[in-house]
Short mmCIF file of C-alpha atoms and ligand atoms in Angstrom, two decimals:
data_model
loop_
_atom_site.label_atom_id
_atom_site.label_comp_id
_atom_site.label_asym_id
_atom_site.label_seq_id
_atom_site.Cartn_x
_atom_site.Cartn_y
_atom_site.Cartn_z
CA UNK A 1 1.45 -20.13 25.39
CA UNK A 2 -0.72 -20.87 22.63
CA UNK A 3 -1.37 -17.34 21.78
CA UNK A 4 2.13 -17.14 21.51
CA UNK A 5 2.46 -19.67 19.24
CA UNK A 6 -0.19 -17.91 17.54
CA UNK A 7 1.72 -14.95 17.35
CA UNK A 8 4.86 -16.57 16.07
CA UNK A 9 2.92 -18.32 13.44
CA UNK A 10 1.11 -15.15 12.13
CA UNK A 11 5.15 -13.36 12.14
CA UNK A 12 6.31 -16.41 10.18
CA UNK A 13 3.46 -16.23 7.63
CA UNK A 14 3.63 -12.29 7.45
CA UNK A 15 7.73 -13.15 6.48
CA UNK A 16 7.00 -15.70 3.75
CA UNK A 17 4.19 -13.78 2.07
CA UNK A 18 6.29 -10.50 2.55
CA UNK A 19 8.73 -11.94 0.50
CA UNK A 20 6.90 -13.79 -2.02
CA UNK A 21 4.44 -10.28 -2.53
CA UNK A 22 7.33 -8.16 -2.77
CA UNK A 23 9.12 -9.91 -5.85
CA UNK A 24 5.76 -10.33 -7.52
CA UNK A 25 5.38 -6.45 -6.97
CA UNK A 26 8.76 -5.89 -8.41
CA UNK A 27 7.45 -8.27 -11.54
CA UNK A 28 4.71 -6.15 -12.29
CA UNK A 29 6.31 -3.43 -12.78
CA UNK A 30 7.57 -3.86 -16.12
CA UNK A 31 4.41 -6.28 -17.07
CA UNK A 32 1.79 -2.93 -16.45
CA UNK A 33 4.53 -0.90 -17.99
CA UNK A 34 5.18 -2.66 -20.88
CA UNK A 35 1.17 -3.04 -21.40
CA UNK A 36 1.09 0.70 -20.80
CA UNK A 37 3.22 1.75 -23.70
CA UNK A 38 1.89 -1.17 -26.31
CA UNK A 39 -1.65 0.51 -25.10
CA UNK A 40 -0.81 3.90 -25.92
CA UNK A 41 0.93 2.25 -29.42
CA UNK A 42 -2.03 0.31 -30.29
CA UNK A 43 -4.78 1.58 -28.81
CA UNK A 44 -5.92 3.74 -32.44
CA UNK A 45 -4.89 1.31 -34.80
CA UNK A 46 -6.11 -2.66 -33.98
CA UNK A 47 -9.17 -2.94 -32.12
CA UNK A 48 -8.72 -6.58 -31.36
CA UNK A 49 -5.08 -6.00 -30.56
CA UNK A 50 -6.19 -3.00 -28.26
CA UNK A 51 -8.56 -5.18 -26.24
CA UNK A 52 -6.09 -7.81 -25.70
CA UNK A 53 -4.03 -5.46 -24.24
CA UNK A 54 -7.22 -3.99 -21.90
CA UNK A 55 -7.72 -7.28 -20.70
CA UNK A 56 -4.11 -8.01 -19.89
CA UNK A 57 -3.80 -4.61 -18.12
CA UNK A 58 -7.49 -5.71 -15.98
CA UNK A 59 -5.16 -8.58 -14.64
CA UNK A 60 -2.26 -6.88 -13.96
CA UNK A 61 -4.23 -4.23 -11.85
CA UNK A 62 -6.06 -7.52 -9.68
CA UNK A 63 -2.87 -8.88 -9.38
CA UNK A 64 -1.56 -5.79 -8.18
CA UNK A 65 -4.68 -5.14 -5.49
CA UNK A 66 -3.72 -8.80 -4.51
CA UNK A 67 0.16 -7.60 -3.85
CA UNK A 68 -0.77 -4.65 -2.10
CA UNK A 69 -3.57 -7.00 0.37
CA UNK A 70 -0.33 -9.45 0.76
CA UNK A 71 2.05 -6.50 1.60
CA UNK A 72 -0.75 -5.53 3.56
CA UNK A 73 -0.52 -8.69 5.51
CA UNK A 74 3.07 -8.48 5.86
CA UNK A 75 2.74 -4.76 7.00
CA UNK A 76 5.05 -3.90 4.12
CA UNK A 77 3.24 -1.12 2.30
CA UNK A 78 3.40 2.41 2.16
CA UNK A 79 0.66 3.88 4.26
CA UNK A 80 0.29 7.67 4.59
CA UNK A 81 -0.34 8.28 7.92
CA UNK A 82 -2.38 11.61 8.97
CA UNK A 83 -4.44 12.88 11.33
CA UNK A 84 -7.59 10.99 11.18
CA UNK A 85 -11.34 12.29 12.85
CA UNK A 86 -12.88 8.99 12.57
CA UNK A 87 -16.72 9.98 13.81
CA UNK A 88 -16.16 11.80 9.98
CA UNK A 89 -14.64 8.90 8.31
CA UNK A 90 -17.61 6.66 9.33
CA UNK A 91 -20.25 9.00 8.63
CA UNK A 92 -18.53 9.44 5.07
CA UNK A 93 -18.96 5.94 4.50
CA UNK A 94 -22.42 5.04 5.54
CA UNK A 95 -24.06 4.65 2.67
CA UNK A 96 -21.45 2.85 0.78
CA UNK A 97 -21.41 0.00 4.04
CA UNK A 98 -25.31 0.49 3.96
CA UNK A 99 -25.35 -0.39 0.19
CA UNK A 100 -22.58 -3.33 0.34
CA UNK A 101 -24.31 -4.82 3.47
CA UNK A 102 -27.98 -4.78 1.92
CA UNK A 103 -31.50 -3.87 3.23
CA UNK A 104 -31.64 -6.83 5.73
CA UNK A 105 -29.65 -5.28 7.84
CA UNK A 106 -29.58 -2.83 10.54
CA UNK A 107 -26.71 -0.30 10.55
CA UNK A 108 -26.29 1.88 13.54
CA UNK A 109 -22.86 3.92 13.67
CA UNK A 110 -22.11 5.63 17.40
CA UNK A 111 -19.41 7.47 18.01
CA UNK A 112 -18.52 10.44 20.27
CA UNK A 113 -18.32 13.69 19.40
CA UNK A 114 -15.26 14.64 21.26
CA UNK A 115 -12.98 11.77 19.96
CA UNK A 116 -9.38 12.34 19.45
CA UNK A 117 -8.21 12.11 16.05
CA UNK A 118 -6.34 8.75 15.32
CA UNK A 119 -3.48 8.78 13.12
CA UNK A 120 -4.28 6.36 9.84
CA UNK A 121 -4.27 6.08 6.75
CA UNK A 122 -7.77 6.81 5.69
CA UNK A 123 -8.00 4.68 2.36
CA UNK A 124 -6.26 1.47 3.95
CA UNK A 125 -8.40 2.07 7.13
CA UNK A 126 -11.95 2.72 4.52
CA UNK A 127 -11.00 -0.67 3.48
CA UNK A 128 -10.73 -1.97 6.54
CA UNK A 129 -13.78 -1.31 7.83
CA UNK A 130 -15.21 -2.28 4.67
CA UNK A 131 -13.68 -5.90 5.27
CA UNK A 132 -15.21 -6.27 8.48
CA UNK A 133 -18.53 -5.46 7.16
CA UNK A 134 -18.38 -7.76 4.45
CA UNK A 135 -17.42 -10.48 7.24
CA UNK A 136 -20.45 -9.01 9.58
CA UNK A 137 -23.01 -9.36 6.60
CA UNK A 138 -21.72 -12.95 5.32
CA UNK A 139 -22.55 -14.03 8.88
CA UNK A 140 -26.22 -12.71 9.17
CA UNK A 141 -27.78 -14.17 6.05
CA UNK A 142 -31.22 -13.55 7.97
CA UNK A 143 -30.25 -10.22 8.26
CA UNK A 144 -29.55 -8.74 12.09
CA UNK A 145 -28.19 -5.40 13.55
CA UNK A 146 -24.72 -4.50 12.76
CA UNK A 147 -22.88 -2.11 15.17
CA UNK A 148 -20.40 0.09 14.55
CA UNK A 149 -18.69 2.21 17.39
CA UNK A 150 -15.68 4.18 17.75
CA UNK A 151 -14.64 5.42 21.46
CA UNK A 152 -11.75 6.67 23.31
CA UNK A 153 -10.19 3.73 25.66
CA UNK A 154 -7.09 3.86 28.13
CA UNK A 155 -4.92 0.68 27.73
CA UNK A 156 -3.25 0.02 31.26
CA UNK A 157 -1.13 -2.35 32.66
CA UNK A 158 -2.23 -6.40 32.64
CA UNK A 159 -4.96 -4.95 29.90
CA UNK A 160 -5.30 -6.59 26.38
CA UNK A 161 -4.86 -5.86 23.89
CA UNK A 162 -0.43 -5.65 24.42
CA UNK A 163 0.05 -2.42 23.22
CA UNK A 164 2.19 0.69 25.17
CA UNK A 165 -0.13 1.86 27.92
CA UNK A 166 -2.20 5.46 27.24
CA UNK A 167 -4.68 6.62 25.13
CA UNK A 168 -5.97 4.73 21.79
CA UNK A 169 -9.11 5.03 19.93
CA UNK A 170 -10.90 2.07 19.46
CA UNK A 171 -13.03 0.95 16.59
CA UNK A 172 -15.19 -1.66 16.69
CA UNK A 173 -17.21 -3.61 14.44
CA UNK A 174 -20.03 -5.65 16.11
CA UNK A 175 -22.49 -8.65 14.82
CA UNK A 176 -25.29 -10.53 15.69
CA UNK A 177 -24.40 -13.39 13.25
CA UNK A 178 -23.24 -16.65 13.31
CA UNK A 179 -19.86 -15.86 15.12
CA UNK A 180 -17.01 -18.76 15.04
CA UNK A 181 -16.46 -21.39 17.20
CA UNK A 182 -12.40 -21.80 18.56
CA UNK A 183 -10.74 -23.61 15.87
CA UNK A 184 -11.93 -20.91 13.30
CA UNK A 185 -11.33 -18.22 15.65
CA UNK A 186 -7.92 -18.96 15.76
CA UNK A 187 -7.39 -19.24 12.00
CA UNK A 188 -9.46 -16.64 11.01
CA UNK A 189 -6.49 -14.09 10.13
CA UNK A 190 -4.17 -16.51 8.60
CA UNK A 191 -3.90 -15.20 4.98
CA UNK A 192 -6.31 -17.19 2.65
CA UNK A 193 -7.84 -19.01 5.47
CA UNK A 194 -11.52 -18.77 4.68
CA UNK A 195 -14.62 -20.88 5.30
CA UNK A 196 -16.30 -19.62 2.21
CA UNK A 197 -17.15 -21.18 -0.81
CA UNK A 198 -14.53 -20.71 -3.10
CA UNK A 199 -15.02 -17.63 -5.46
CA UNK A 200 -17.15 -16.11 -2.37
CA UNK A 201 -14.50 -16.17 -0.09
CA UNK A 202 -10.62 -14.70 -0.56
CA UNK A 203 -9.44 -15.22 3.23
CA UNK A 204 -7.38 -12.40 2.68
CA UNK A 205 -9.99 -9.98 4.52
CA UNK A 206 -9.15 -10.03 8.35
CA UNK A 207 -5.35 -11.02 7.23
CA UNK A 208 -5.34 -7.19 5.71
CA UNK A 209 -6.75 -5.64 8.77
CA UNK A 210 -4.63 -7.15 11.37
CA UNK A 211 -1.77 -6.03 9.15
CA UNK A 212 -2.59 -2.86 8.70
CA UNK A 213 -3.65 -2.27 12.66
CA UNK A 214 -0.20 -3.71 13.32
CA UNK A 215 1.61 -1.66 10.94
CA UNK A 216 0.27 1.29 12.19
CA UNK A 217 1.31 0.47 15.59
CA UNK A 218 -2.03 -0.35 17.33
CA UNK A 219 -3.81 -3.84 17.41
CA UNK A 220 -6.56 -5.74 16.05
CA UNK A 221 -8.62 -8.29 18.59
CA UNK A 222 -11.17 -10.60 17.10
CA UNK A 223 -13.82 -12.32 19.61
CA UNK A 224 -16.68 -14.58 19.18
CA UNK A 225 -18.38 -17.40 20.25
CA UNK A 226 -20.48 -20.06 17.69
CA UNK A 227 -23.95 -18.60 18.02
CA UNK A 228 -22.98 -15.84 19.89
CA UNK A 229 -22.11 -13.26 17.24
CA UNK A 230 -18.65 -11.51 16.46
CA UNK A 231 -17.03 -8.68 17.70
CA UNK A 232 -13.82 -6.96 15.94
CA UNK A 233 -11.55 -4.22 17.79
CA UNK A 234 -9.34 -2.32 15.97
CA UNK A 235 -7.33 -0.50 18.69
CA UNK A 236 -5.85 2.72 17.09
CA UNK A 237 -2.93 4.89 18.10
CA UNK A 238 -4.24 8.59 18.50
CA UNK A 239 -2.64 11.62 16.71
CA UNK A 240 -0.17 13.31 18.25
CA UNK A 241 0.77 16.28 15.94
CA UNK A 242 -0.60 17.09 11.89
CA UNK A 243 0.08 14.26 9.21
CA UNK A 244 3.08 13.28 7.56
CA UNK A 245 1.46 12.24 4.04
CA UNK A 246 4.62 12.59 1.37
CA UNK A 247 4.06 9.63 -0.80
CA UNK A 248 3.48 9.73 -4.28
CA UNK A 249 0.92 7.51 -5.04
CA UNK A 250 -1.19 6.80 -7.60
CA UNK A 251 -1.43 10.36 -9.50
CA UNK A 252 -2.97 9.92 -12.85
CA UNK A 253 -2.47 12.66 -15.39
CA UNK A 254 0.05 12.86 -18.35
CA UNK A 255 2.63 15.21 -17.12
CA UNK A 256 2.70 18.93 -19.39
CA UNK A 257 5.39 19.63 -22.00
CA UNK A 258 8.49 20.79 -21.29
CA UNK A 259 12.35 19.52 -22.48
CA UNK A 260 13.40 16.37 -22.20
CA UNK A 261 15.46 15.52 -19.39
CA UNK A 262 18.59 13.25 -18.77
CA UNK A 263 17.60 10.77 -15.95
CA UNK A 264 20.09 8.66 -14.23
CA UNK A 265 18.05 5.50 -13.36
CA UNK A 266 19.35 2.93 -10.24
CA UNK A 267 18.13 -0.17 -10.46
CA UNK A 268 19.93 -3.58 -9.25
CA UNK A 269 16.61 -5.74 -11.08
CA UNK A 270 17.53 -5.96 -14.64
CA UNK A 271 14.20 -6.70 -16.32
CA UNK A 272 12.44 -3.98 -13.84
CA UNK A 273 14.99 -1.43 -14.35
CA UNK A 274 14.36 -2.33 -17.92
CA UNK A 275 10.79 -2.21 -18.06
CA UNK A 276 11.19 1.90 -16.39
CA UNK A 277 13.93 2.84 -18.39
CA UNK A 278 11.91 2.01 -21.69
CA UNK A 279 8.87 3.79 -20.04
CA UNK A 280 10.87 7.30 -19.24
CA UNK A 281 12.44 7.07 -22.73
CA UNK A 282 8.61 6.89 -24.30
CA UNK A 283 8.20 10.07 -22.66
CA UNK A 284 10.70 11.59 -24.41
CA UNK A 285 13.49 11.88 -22.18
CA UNK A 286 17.38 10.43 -22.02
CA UNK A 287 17.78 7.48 -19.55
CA UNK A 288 21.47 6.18 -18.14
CA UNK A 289 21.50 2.97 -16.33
CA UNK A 290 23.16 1.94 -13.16
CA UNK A 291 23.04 -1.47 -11.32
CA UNK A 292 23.84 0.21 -8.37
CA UNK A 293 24.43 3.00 -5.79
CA UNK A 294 28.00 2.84 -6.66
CA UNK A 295 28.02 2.66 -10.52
CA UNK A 296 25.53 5.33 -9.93
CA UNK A 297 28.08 7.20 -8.30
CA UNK A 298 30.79 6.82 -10.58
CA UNK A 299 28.46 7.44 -13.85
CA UNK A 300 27.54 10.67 -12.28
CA UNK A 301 30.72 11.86 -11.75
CA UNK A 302 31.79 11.74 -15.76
CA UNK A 303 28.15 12.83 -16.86
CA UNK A 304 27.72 16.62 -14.46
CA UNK A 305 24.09 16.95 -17.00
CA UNK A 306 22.04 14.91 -15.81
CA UNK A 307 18.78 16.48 -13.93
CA UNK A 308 17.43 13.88 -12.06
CA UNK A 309 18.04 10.51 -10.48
CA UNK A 310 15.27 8.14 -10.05
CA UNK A 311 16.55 5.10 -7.33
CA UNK A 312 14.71 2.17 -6.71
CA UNK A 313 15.22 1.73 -2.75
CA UNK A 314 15.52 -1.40 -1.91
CA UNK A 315 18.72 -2.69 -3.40
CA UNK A 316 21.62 -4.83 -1.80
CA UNK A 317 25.01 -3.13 -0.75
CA UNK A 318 23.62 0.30 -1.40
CA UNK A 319 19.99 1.03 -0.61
CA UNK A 320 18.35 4.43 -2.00
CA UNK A 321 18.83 5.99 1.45
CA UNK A 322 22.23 5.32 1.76
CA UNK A 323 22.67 6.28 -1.96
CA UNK A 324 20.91 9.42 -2.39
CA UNK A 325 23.24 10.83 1.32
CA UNK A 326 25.90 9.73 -0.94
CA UNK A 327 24.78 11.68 -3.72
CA UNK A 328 23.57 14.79 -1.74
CA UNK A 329 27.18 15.03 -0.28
CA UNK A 330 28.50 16.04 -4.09
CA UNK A 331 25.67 17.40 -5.70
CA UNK A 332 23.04 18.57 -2.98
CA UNK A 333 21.04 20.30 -6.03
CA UNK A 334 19.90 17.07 -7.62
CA UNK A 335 16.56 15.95 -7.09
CA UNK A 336 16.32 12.13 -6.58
CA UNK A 337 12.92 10.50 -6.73
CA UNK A 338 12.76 6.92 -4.63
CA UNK A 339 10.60 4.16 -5.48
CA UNK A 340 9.48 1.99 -3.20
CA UNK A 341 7.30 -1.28 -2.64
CA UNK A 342 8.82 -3.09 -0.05
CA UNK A 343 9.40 -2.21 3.82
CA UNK A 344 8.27 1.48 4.03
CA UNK A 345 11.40 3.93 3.90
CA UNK A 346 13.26 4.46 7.20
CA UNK A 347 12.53 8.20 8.69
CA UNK A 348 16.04 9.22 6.65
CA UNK A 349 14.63 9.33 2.80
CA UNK A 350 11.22 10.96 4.27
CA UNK A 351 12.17 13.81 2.94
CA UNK A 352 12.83 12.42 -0.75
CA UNK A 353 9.59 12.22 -3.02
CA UNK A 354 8.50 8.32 -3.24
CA UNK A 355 7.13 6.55 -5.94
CA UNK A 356 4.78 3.31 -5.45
CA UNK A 357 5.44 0.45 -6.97
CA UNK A 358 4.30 -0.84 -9.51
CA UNK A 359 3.62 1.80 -11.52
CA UNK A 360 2.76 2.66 -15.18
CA UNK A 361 4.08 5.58 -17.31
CA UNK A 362 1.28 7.93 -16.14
CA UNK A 363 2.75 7.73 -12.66
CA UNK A 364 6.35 7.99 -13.40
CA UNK A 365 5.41 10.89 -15.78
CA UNK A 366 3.42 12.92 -12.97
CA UNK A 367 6.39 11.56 -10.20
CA UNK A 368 8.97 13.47 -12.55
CA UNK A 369 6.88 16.52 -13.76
CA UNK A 370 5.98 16.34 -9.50
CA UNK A 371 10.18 16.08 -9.00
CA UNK A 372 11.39 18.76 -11.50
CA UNK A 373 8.68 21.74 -11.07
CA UNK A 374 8.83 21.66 -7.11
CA UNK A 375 13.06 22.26 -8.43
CA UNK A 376 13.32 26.03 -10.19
CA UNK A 377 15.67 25.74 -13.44
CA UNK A 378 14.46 22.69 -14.99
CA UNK A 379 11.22 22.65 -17.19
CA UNK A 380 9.07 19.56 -17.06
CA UNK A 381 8.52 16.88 -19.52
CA UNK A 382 7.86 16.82 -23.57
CA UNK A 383 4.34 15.69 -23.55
N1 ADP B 401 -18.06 -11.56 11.48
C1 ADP B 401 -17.77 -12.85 11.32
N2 ADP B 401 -18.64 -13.80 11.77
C2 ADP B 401 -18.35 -15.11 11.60
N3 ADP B 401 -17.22 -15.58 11.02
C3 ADP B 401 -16.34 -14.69 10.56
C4 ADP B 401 -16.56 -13.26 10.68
N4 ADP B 401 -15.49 -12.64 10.15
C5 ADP B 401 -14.65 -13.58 9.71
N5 ADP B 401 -15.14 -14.83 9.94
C6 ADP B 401 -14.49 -16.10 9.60
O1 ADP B 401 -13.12 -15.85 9.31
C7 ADP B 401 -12.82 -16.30 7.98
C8 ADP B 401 -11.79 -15.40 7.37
O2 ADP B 401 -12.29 -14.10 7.13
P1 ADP B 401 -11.63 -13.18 6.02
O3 ADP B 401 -10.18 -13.09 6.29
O4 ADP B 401 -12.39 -11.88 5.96
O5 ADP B 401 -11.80 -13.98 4.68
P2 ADP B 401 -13.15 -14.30 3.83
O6 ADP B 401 -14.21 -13.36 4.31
O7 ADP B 401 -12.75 -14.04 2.43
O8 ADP B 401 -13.46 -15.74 4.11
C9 ADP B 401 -14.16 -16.32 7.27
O9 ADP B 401 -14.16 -17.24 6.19
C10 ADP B 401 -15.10 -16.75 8.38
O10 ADP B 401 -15.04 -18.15 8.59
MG1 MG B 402 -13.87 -11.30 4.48
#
């Protein structure tokens, strides 16, 4: 019962923060692109103006690390799921744990070498682990051993953790520190719950990794005992076929010249659709508005020009799914780039290339070149 209530609570929290992250996501769109194209204006002519800018760019980029932890949380970001050998993804990151956790402690990784492959996202999961390091070394300020294992285990029936019975792979993070007595075990993945000092602690650690174990349909099971160490199980589902990776994330390069294009650009947000529109002019090209899948519709009916459609996804009435089958039905040609920050895309706009939000010009300008040269006839962008 009270690991119900647990459960319940931890939903209730993921909804609140869910909601709260994804509007503040949305709002930092057009701050980081608005800071983006005053950078690129000013960046040559007033030094002091050009570090003002630098710094307000910094903060955008920690607030948006602390969206994506919080969407994290609420298992509401994109993850790009593959085909994961994890005996490889822990050997890749010994000596970066070795370095964060310091000489004090013992690291000793065992895995074996026949494990199936899981299917994660590797960054989110790197991060993970990372977390649960951090934890593991906060809690042996003597120093101590700190285990790290990754085997194949069979979930059956009356079995924790609650997942579908069969195969998982489970990673597990193991301490000799000062491990938690009940109260903070039970707390310990609330978002911001944190018995650290402030500025040491964020609480936002374990809150990620639970999230991101749930999203990706396995489970994460803390246990400890004060005195007794700690001992974190991240139960992982294992691969089935190759990965799906399709997102378009954070790609960094200014796209290559090529004509401007006219861009029909579906946004229900006024100041975010706003903030893009201004950043895809910048680059040179011709931007039409729409509030909405079906002003979308309608504009594209009297303008037959346009060569691409960028739709945010998430928009009442209309989403981008529903809007781009719309589309498709009367002009199956057009290439329609979504962009996304909020519950991952159902299986139906897979197939559509995605754009993370928030996002600066760089990305929208590699998202479009991305869009229009995987599309024969049209030529990329000016600069
Ligand atoms: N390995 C551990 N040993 C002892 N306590 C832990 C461990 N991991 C987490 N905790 C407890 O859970 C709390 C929340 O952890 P976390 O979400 O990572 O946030 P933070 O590390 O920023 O405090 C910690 O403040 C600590 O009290
Ligand atoms: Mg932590």
């Amino acid at each position: 019962m009270a690991q119900l209530h647990e459960v319940q609570k931890l939903e209730t929290i993921g909804q609140l923060t869910g909601g709260v992250a994804h509007d503040f996501n949305n709002l930092l769109t057009p701050i980081t692109g608005a800071l983006d194209l005053l950078q690129h204006k000013y960046a040559e002519q007033d030094a002091r103006t050009a570090r003002l800018i630098t710094n307000a760019l910094l903060a955008a980029d920690r607030a948006k690390t602390l969206v994506q932890r919080l969407l994290g949380f609420a298992r509401r970001q994109t993850l790009q799921t593959v085909a994961v050998d994890l005996g490889e993804l822990l050997t890749g990151m010994r000596d970066l744990i070795a370095s964060s956790i310091g000489p004090t402690i013992e690291l000793r990784v065992r895995f074996a070498p026949d494990l199936p492959p899981a299917s994660v996202d590797p960054n989110q999961l790197e991060l993970a682990v990372l977390n649960l390091c951090v934890n593991a070394r906060d809690a042996m300020p003597a120093g101590g051993p700190l285990t790290i294992t990754a085997q194949e285990v069979t979930i059956s029936p009356g079995l924790e953790p609650k997942l579908p019975l069969g195969l998982y792979v489970r990673l597990s993070v193991i301490d000799a520190g000062t491990g938690m007595d009940a109260t903070t075990l039970a707390r310990a993945v609330e978002p911001f719950y944190s018995t650290k000092e402030i500025g040491r602690g964020t609480g936002l650690g374990l809150s990620m990794v639970h999230g991101l174990a749930a999203q990706l349909g396995g489970s994460f099971v803390l246990s400890s005992q004060l005195g007794q160490g700690t001992r974190a199980d991240l139960y992982l589902p294992i691969a089935t076929g190759p990965g799906n990776a399709k997102t378009l994330d954070r790609v960094s390069p200014r796209a290559p010249s090529g004509r401007p294009l006219s861009i029909m650009l579906v946004d229900d947000e006024d100041v975010v659709r706003f903030g893009t529109a201004e950043m895809i002019r910048d680059l040179g090209h011709r931007v039409i508005e729409a509030r909405g899948g079906a002003e979308a519709l309608t504009l594209l009916a009297d303008n037959p020009d346009i060569d691409v459609v960028v739709s945010d996804y998430k928009m009442p009435r209309m989403d981008g799914a529903e809007f781009a089958r719309r589309l498709h039905a009367t002009r199956p040609q057009l290439p329609v780039l979504i962009v996304t920050g909020y519950t991952g895309p159902t299986d139906e706009v897979l197939h559509l290339p995605r754009l993370a939000k928030p996002f600066g010009q760089a990305e929208v300008a590699a998202a479009l070149a991305a869009l229009v040269n995987g599309h024969q006839n049209v030529v990329s962008l000016r600069r």
